[in-house]
XYZ file of C-alpha atoms in Angstrom:
506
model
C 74.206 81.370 87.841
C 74.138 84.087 84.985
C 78.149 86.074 84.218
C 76.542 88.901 85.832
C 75.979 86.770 89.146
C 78.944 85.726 88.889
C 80.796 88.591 88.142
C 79.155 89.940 91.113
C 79.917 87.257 93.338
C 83.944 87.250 92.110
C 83.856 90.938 93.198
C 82.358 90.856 96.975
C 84.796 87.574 97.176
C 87.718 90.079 96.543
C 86.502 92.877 98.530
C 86.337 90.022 101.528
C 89.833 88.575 101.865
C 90.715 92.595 102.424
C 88.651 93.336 104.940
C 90.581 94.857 107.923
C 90.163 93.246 110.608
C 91.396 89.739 109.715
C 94.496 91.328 108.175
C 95.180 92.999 110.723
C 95.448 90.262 113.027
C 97.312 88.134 110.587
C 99.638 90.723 110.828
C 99.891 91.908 114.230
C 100.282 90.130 117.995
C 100.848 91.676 121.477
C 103.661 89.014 123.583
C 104.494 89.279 127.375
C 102.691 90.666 130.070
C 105.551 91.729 132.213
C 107.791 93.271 129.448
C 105.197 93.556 126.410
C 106.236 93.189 122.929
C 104.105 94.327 119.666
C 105.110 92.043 117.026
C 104.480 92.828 113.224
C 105.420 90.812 110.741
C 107.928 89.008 112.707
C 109.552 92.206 113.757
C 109.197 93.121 117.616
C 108.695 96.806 119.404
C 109.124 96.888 123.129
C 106.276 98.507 124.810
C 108.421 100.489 127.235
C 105.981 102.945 128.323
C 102.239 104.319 127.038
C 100.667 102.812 123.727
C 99.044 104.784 121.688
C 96.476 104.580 118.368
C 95.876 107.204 115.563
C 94.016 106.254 112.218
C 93.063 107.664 109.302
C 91.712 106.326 106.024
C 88.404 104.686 104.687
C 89.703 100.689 106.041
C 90.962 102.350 109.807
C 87.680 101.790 111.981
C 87.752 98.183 111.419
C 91.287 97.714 111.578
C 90.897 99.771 114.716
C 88.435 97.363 116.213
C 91.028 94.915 115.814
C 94.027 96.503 117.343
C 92.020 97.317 120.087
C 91.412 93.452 120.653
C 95.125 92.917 120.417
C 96.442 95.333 122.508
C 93.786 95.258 124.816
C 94.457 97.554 128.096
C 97.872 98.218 127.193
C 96.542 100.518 125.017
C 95.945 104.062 126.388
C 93.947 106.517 124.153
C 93.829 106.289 120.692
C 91.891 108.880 117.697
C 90.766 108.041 114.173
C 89.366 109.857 111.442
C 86.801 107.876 109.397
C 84.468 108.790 106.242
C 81.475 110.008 107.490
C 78.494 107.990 108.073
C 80.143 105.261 107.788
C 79.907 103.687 111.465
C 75.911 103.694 110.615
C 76.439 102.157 107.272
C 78.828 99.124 108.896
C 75.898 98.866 111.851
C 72.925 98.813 109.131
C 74.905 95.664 107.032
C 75.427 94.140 110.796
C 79.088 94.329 110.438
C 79.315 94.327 113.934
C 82.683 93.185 113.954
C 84.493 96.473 112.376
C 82.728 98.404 115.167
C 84.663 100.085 118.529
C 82.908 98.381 121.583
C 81.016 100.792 123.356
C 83.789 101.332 126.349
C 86.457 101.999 123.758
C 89.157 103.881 124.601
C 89.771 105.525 120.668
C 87.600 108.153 119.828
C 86.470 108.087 115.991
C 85.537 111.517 114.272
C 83.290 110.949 111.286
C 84.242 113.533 108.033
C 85.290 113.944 104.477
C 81.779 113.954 103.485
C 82.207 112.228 99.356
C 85.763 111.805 100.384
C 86.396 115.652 100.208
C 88.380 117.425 103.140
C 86.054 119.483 105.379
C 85.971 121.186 108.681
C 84.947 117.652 110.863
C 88.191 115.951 108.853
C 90.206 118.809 109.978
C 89.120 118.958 113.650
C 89.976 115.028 113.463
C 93.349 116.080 111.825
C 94.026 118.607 115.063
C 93.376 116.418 117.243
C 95.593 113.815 116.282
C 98.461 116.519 115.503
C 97.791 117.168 119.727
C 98.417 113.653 120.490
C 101.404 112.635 118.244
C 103.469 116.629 119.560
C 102.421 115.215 123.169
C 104.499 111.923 122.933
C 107.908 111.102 124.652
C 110.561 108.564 123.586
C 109.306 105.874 126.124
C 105.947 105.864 124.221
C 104.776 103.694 120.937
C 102.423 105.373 118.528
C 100.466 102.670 116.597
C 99.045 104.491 113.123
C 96.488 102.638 111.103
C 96.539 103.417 107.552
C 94.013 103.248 104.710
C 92.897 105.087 101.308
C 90.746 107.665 101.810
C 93.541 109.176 104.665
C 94.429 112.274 102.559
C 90.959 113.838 102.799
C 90.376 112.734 106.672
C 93.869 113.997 107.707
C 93.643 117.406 106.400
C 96.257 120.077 107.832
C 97.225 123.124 105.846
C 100.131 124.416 106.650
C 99.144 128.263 107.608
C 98.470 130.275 106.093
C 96.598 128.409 103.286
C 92.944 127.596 104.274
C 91.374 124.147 103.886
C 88.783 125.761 101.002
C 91.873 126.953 99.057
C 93.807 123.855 99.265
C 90.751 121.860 98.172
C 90.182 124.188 95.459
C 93.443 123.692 93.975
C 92.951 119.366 94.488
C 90.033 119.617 92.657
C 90.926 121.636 89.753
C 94.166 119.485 89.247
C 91.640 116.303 89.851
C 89.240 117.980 86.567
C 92.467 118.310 84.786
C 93.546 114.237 84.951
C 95.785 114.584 87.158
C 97.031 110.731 88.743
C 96.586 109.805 92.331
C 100.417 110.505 92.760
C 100.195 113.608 90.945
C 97.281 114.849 93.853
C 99.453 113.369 96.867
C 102.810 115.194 95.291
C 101.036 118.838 95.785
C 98.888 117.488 99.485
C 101.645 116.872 100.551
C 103.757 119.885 99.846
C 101.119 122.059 101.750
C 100.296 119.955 104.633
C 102.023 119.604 107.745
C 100.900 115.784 108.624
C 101.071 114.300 105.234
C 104.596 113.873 103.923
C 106.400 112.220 106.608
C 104.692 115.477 108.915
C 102.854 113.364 111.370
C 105.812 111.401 112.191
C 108.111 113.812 112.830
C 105.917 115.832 115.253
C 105.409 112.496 117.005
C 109.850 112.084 117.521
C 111.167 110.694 119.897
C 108.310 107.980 120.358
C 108.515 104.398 118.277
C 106.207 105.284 115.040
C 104.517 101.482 113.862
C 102.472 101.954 110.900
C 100.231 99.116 109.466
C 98.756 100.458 106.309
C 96.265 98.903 103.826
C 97.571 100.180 100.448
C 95.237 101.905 97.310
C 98.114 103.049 95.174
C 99.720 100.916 92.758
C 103.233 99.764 93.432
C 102.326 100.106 97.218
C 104.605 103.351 97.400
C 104.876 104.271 101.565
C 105.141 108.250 100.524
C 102.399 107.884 98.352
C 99.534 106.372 100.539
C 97.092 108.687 102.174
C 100.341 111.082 101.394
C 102.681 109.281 103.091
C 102.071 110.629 106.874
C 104.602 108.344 108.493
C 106.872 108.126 105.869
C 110.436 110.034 104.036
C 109.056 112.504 101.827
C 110.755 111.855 98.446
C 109.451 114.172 96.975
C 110.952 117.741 97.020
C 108.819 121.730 96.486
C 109.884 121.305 92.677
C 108.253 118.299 92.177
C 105.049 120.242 93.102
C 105.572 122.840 91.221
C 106.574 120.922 87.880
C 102.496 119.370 88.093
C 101.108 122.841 88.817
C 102.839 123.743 85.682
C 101.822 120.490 83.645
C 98.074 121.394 84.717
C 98.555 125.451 83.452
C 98.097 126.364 87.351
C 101.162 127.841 88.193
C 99.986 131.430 87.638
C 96.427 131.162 89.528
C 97.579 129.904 92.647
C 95.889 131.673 95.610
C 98.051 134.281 97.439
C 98.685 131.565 100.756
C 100.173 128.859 98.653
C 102.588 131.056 96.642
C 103.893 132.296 100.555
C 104.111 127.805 101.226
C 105.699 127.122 97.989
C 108.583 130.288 97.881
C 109.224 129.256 101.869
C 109.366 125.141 101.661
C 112.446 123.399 101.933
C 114.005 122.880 98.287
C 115.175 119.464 99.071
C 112.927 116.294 100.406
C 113.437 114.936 104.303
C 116.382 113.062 104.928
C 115.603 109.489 105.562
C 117.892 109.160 108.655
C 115.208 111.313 110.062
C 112.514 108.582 110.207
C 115.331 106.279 112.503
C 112.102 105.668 114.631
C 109.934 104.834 112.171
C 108.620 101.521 110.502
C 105.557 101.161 108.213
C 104.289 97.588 106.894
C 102.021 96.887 104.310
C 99.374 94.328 105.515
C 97.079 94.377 102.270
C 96.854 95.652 98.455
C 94.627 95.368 95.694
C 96.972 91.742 94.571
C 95.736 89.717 97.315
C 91.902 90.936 96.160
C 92.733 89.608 92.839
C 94.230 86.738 93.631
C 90.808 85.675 96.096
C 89.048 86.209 93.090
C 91.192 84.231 91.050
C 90.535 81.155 93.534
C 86.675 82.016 92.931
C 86.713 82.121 89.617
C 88.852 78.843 88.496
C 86.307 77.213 91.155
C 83.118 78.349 88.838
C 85.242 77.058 85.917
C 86.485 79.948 84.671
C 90.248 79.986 82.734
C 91.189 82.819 84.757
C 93.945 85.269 84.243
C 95.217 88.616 86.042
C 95.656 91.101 83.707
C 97.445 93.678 86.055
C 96.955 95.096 89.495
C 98.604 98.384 88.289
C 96.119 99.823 85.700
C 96.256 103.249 85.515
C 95.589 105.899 82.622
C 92.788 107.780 81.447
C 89.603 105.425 81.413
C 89.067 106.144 77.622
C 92.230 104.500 76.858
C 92.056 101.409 79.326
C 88.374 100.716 78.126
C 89.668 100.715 74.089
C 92.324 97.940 75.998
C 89.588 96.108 77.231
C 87.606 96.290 74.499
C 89.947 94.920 72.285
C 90.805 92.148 74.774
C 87.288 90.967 74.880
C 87.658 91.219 71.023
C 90.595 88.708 70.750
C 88.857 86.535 73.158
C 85.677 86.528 71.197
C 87.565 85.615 68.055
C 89.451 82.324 69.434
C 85.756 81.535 70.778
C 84.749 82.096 66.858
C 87.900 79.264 65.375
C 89.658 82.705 64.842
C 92.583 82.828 67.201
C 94.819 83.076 64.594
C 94.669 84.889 61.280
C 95.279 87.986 59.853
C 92.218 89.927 62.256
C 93.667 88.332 65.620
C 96.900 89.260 64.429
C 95.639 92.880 64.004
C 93.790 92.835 67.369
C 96.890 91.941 69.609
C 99.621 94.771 67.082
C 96.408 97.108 68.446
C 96.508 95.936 71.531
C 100.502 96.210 71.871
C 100.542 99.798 70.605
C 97.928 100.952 73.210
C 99.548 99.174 76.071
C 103.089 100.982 75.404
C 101.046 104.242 74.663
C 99.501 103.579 78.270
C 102.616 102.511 80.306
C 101.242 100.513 82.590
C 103.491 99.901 85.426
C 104.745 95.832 85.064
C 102.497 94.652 82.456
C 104.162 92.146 79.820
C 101.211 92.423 77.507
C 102.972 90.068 74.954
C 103.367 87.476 77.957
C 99.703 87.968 78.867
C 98.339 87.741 74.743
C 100.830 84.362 74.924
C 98.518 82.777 77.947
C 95.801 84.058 76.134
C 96.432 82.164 73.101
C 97.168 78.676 75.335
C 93.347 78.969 77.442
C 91.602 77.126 74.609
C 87.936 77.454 73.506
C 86.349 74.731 75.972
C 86.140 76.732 79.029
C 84.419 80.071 79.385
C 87.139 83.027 80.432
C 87.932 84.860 83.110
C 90.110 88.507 83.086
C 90.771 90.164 85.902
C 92.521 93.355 86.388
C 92.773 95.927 89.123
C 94.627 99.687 89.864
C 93.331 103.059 89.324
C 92.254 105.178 86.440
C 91.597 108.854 85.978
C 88.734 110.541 84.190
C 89.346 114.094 82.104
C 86.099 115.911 83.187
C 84.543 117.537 80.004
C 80.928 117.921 81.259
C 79.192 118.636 84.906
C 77.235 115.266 84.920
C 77.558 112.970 87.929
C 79.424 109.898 87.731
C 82.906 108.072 88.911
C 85.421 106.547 87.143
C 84.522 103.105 87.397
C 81.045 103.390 86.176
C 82.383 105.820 83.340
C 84.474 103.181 82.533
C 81.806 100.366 82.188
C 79.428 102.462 80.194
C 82.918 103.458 77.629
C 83.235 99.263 77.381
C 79.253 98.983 76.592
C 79.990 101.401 73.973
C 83.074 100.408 72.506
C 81.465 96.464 72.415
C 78.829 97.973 70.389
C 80.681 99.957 67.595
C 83.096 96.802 67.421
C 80.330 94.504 66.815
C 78.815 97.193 64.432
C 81.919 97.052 62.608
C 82.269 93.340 62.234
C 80.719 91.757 59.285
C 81.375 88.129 60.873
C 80.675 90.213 64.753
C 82.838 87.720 66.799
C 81.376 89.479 69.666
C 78.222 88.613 68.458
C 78.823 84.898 69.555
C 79.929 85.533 72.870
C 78.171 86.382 75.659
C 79.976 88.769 77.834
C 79.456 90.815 80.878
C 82.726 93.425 82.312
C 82.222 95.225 85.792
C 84.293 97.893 87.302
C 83.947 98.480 91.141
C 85.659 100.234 93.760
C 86.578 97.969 96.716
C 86.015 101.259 99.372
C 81.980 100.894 97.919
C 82.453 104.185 96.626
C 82.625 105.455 93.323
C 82.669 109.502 92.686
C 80.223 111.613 94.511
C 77.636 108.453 94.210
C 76.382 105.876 96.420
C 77.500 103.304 93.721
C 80.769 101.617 94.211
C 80.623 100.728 90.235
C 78.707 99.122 87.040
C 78.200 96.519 84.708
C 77.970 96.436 81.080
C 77.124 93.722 78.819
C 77.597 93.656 74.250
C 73.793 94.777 74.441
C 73.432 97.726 76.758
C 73.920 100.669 73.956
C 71.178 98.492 72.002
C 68.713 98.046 74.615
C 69.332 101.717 75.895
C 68.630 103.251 73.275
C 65.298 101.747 72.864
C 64.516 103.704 76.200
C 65.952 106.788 74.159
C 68.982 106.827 76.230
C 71.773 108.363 74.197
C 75.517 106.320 75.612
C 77.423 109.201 73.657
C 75.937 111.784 74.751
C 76.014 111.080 78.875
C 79.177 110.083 78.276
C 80.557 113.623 76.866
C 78.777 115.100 79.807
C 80.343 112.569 82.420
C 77.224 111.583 83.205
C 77.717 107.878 83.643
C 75.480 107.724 87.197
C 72.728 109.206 85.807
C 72.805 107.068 82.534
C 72.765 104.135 84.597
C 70.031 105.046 87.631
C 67.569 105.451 84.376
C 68.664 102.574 82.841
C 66.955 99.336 83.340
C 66.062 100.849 86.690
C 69.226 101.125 87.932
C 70.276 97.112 87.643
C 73.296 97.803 86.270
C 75.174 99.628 89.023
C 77.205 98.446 91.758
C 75.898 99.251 94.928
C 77.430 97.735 98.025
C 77.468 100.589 100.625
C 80.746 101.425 102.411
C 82.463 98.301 102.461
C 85.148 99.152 105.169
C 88.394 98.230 103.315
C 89.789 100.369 100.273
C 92.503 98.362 97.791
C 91.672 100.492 94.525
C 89.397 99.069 91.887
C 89.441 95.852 90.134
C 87.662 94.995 87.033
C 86.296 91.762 85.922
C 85.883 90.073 82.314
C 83.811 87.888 81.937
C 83.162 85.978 78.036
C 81.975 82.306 77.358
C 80.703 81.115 73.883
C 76.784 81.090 72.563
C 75.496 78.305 70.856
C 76.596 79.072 67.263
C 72.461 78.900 65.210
């Protein structure tokens, strides 16, 4: 098998120990007929009364499929909010087994067309407002839990309109702003997000199983934190519109939100009837592919599952990884240009702040690996991308096509070119199957791509300043260096793979 191949094959491995429904299930068992028990994690809620199911996220209609097999006809109604088309897409890949059976009792409305808020998200958001205000303290609420829930839950709070709301995510999103940055302001204007949904659904039992995309797993944080203490207060929100220069071009409904919200976050005492578990992250996708790749061979190591900055940055980390790897390949691994390599490599790593990354720990394992066996890296989290241009792209396949470059100028720049002796391929995927406005979930890039692109007069730089990393790479090659997996059904950020092993020196 070529790196790409396996690369490929590291990636759907990861992607498959997070698929919903077995998690779910590890997770989650129904006890007693007479007096019923739901048991998560150990932890066990009487079913006094009525069980109910609301979902929302990019995972929740396979995890749905599940519950429904657990609970089986104690459970009463339940509504989820799914990305559209996405029922079609599981049914076309004949993953029949994150599919409702056609009797089911939970309706699923399909929205958030390019996982953007619309008018089907935010009928799917009303209706499971009606069902949560409609609950009594004898009844348990089961809520399902993915990424992807802060565009499919959608409810402004009045009198701010969906189109202004999404306005003002999108301009902070073209500005850089972070994941946590985006859920801070949601959730200041919506009444779900933000611990919302679970206060309208007092005095039931609230049980939330949620499949985390954030790094650090932060409850408040996930698809905006729904079912969970809001600790985030109106001045929080209004220090980012401030960082982003929006402050003073807010439309005329938000200002009327922000003057009126409570100055202080929700007291936690408040969510007495609430408990959320996380039953999968973006780690246990790593470590799967971890498994997989010391099985091929590989000397594997995890980088981080918390990357996070602006994908310029984390591609000069990677770049300068693959350097240092390429060196100890070359009878280089120590010397005066290693030595350089990992002081660069420190510097840009406390510049980036990655949350719980010993980079001095990791360059230490580094060293130890050895030049026998070919290496493995594997990191995962979530970067942003600083919009420039009006090309079409996502982060993860911007960030591939910033490694293919950076590769290239190092190798220009090296008289000796350790990368030169290497052969190395680095992909960056999304687990959800979706990257940006694309059908690509991601892309590869290998030392020769700027090379062999521009001999089809493809210019890297200059698709690049455009963010234009889709288009670069549907012309390029004939598209065989993107990702494309469809909708996968599960959604645990990104991860990124390394992959280097040595050429036979001429």
């Amino acid at each position: 098998m070529s790196l790409r191949e396996h690369a490929l094959s590291l990636f759907r491995s990861a992607v498959g120990t997070v698929q919903p429904a077995p998690m779910l299930k590890r997770a989650v068992k129904l006890q007693g007929d007479r007096c019923p028990q739901l048991v998560v994690k150990g932890q066990a809620f009487p079913v006094k009364r009525d069980l109910y199911l609301v979902g929302f996220g990019k995972a929740v209609l396979g995890m749905a499929a599940a519950a429904e097999e657990v609970l089986g006809d104690h459970l009463i109604r339940g509504i989820i909010s799914v990305p559209l088309g996405i029922q079609e897409s599981l049914q076309r890949a004949g993953m029949q087994e994150m599919l409702l059976k056609p009797h089911s009792k939970i309706q699923v409305i399909e929205g958030a067309k390019n996982n953007l808020p619309d008018s089907e998200a935010l009928k799917g958001a009303a209706a499971i407002q009606e069902l949560a205000e409609g609950l009594n303290a004898d009844d348990l609420l089961l809520v399902l839990i993915s990424g992807g829930g802060s565009a499919l839950l959608p409810a402004p709070i009045p009198p701010i309109l969906l189109e202004e709301k999404e306005k003002l995510t999108k301009m902070l999103a073209s500005r850089g702003a972070a994941i946590q940055e985006l859920n801070i302001v949601r959730k200041t204007l919506s009444l779900l997000k933000g611990g919302g949904l679970a206060r309208l659904a007092y005095p039931a039992q609230v049980v939330s199983l949620i499949l985390s995309d954030v790094i650090g797993d932060p409850l408040d944080i996930i698809a905006s934190g729904p079912t969970a203490a809001n600790s985030h207060s109106v001045q929080d929100c209004l220090q980012i519109l401030t960082k982003y220069n929006l402050l003073l071009n807010l439309p005329k409904s938000v200002e009327t939100v922000l003057s009126s919200s409570p100055s202080k976050p929700t007291a936690p005492e408040d969510y007495s009837h609430v408990c959320n578990f996380i039953i999968g992250s973006n780690t246990l996708a790593l470590d799967e592919a971890k498994r997989q790749a010391e099985g091929l061979g590989y000397a594997t190591l995890i980088l981080s599952t918390a990357v996070c900055g602006e994908v310029s940055h984390i591609a000069m980390l990677y770049c300068q990884l693959i350097r240092l790897v390429c060196l100890g390949f070359a009878g280089l691994g120590e010397g005066p240009l290693s030595d350089k390599v990992r002081g660069s490599l420190l510097q840009l790593a406390a510049e980036l702040e990655i949350p719980g990354l010993n980079l001095a720990e990791f360059l230490r394992a580094l060293r130890g690996l050895g030049p026998e066996r070919p290496v493995c890296i594997l990191a995962g989290g979530e970067t942003t991308v600083q919009l420039q241009g009006t090309g079409k792209g996502g982060r993860n396949q911007e960030l591939a096509l910033r490694v293919g470059l950076g590769l290239h100028r190092a190798q220009a720049m090296e008289t000796s070119s350790p990368p030169g002796r290497c052969e190395i391929v680095f992909l960056s995927g999304g687990t959800d199957g979706q990257d940006g406005p694309t059908e690509a979930a991601g892309a590869f890039c290998s030392l020769e791509l700027v090379d062999e692109a521009l001999k089809e007069g493809l210019d890297v730089e200059a698709f690049l300043s455009n963010n234009d990393s889709y288009t670069f790479f549907s012309q390029f090659q004939g598209g065989r260096h993107l990702l494309v997996t469809g909708l996968t059904g599960t959604n645990v950020m990104d991860i990124q793979t390394i992959l280097i092993r040595a050429t036979e020196r001429s």
